[in-house]
Short mmCIF file of C-alpha atoms in Angstrom, two decimals:
data_model
loop_
_atom_site.label_atom_id
_atom_site.label_comp_id
_atom_site.label_asym_id
_atom_site.label_seq_id
_atom_site.Cartn_x
_atom_site.Cartn_y
_atom_site.Cartn_z
CA MET A 1 0.08 0.12 0.11
CA ALA A 2 1.64 3.48 -1.03
CA ARG A 3 1.82 6.10 0.99
CA SER A 4 -0.35 9.31 0.96
CA GLU A 5 1.74 12.39 0.87
CA SER A 6 0.26 13.46 4.28
CA ASP A 7 1.40 10.61 5.74
CA SER A 8 5.13 11.29 4.85
CA ARG A 9 4.78 15.01 6.77
CA LYS A 10 6.97 14.98 9.78
CA GLU A 11 4.32 15.22 13.14
CA GLY A 12 5.30 18.23 15.63
CA PRO A 13 3.77 20.61 17.09
CA SER A 14 1.70 23.82 15.93
CA PRO A 15 3.68 26.72 14.89
CA ARG A 16 2.27 28.42 18.36
CA GLN A 17 3.84 25.58 20.35
CA ILE A 18 7.51 25.87 19.05
CA VAL A 19 8.12 29.16 20.80
CA PRO A 20 8.77 28.10 24.80
CA GLU A 21 6.12 29.68 27.07
CA GLN A 22 8.95 31.50 28.80
CA SER A 23 10.19 33.20 25.83
CA LEU A 24 10.22 37.26 25.96
CA LEU A 25 9.26 37.19 22.20
CA ASP A 26 6.19 35.49 20.38
CA LEU A 27 5.64 33.95 17.20
CA GLN A 28 4.74 37.03 15.64
CA ASP A 29 8.09 39.12 16.79
CA TYR A 30 9.76 35.94 14.98
CA LEU A 31 7.96 36.50 11.89
CA ASP A 32 8.59 40.54 11.78
CA MET A 33 12.10 39.16 12.04
CA GLN A 34 11.85 37.24 9.66
CA SER A 35 9.80 39.79 7.41
CA ALA A 36 12.06 42.80 7.75
CA LEU A 37 15.22 40.35 5.81
CA GLY A 38 12.89 40.47 3.04
CA ASN A 39 13.94 43.44 2.11
CA GLU A 40 16.90 43.85 -0.22
CA ILE A 41 17.95 47.45 1.49
CA ARG A 42 17.43 45.86 4.80
CA PHE A 43 19.03 42.31 4.35
CA ARG A 44 22.29 44.88 3.02
CA VAL A 45 22.71 47.14 6.07
CA LEU A 46 22.22 44.05 8.26
CA TYR A 47 24.84 42.13 6.37
CA THR A 48 27.18 45.06 6.35
CA LEU A 49 26.92 45.88 10.02
CA ASN A 50 27.61 42.04 10.72
CA HIS A 51 30.29 41.57 8.78
CA GLU A 52 32.36 44.91 8.98
CA GLY A 53 31.13 46.15 12.14
CA PRO A 54 29.29 49.17 13.94
CA LYS A 55 28.85 51.94 11.35
CA SER A 56 27.50 55.77 11.52
CA ALA A 57 24.70 56.24 9.25
CA LYS A 58 27.12 58.46 7.25
CA ASP A 59 29.19 55.26 6.61
CA LEU A 60 26.10 53.26 5.69
CA ARG A 61 24.64 55.95 3.08
CA THR A 62 28.01 56.10 1.74
CA GLY A 63 28.84 52.25 1.31
CA LEU A 64 25.67 51.14 0.51
CA GLY A 65 24.80 54.24 -1.64
CA VAL A 66 21.43 54.63 -0.18
CA ALA A 67 19.74 58.23 0.43
CA GLY A 68 19.51 59.24 4.23
CA ASN A 69 15.73 59.19 4.38
CA THR A 70 15.68 55.82 2.65
CA LEU A 71 18.48 54.60 5.12
CA HIS A 72 17.03 55.77 8.53
CA TYR A 73 13.52 54.56 7.26
CA HIS A 74 15.01 50.67 7.16
CA LEU A 75 17.23 50.62 10.28
CA ASP A 76 14.55 52.25 12.50
CA GLU A 77 12.55 49.50 10.61
CA LEU A 78 15.47 47.01 11.77
CA MET A 79 15.61 48.33 15.23
CA ASN A 80 11.81 47.89 15.43
CA VAL A 81 12.01 44.12 15.41
CA GLY A 82 15.63 43.89 17.52
CA LEU A 83 17.89 43.53 14.10
CA VAL A 84 19.80 46.14 14.73
CA GLU A 85 20.96 48.38 17.69
CA ASN A 86 21.80 52.08 18.03
CA ARG A 87 24.48 53.05 20.58
CA VAL A 88 25.59 56.33 21.61
CA ARG A 89 29.60 57.12 22.35
CA ASN A 90 29.41 58.91 25.99
CA GLU A 91 32.07 61.33 24.84
CA PRO A 92 31.39 63.70 22.27
CA GLU A 93 33.49 63.79 18.91
CA LYS A 94 34.64 67.45 17.91
CA ASP A 95 31.66 67.51 15.14
CA GLY A 96 29.48 66.25 18.09
CA VAL A 97 28.06 62.99 19.74
CA TYR A 98 28.74 59.99 17.67
CA SER A 99 25.82 57.39 17.69
CA TYR A 100 26.27 54.08 15.05
CA TYR A 101 24.71 51.33 14.26
CA ARG A 102 25.31 47.62 15.22
CA ALA A 103 23.75 44.25 14.25
CA SER A 104 22.14 42.86 17.68
CA ALA A 105 22.65 39.05 18.69
CA MET A 106 19.29 38.22 16.84
CA GLY A 107 19.97 40.19 13.96
CA GLU A 108 23.48 38.08 13.45
CA ALA A 109 21.97 34.74 14.35
CA LEU A 110 18.82 35.53 12.01
CA LEU A 111 21.18 36.36 8.92
CA GLU A 112 23.92 33.58 9.92
CA GLU A 113 21.67 30.74 10.37
CA GLY A 114 19.03 31.62 8.09
CA ILE A 115 19.52 33.52 4.74
CA GLU A 116 23.20 32.80 4.57
CA GLU A 117 22.76 29.44 5.71
CA LEU A 118 20.58 28.93 2.78
CA ILE A 119 23.03 30.45 0.40
CA ARG A 120 25.58 28.02 1.82
CA ARG A 121 23.61 25.25 1.11
CA ASP A 122 22.86 26.45 -2.36
CA TRP A 123 26.76 26.56 -2.94
CA LYS A 124 27.33 23.23 -1.86
CA SER A 125 24.36 21.62 -3.76
CA LEU A 126 26.05 23.29 -6.82
CA ASP A 127 29.50 22.12 -5.96
CA ARG A 128 27.86 18.42 -6.00
CA TYR A 129 26.76 18.66 -9.26
CA SER A 130 29.06 20.53 -11.10
#
């Protein structure tokens, strides 16, 4: 007797049950983080911060070639979901207070264990069959 497609699926908890009860985040928080990285500019911002370290908005604008207002919109989106943090240096620079952005621990994890892992698997798959 052949198994049906539904029989071959893995049984497991419902999507709402996969988040621990004691978690500070709920399923929607995780989905919002994933959704935020679905935008190329936000992905590039987080990728840059994760691989090059903390940067000022000016450095990000210049490096990514993104207009200031567009960059700040996307930085705000990334901060709202907890993937990027904004820090202010206690000691002002000669031009004023220095503010910089960095990837949060959650941002690093989502990038490295999510999108970058999928890309690594794609490369391995291509290597295997070439």
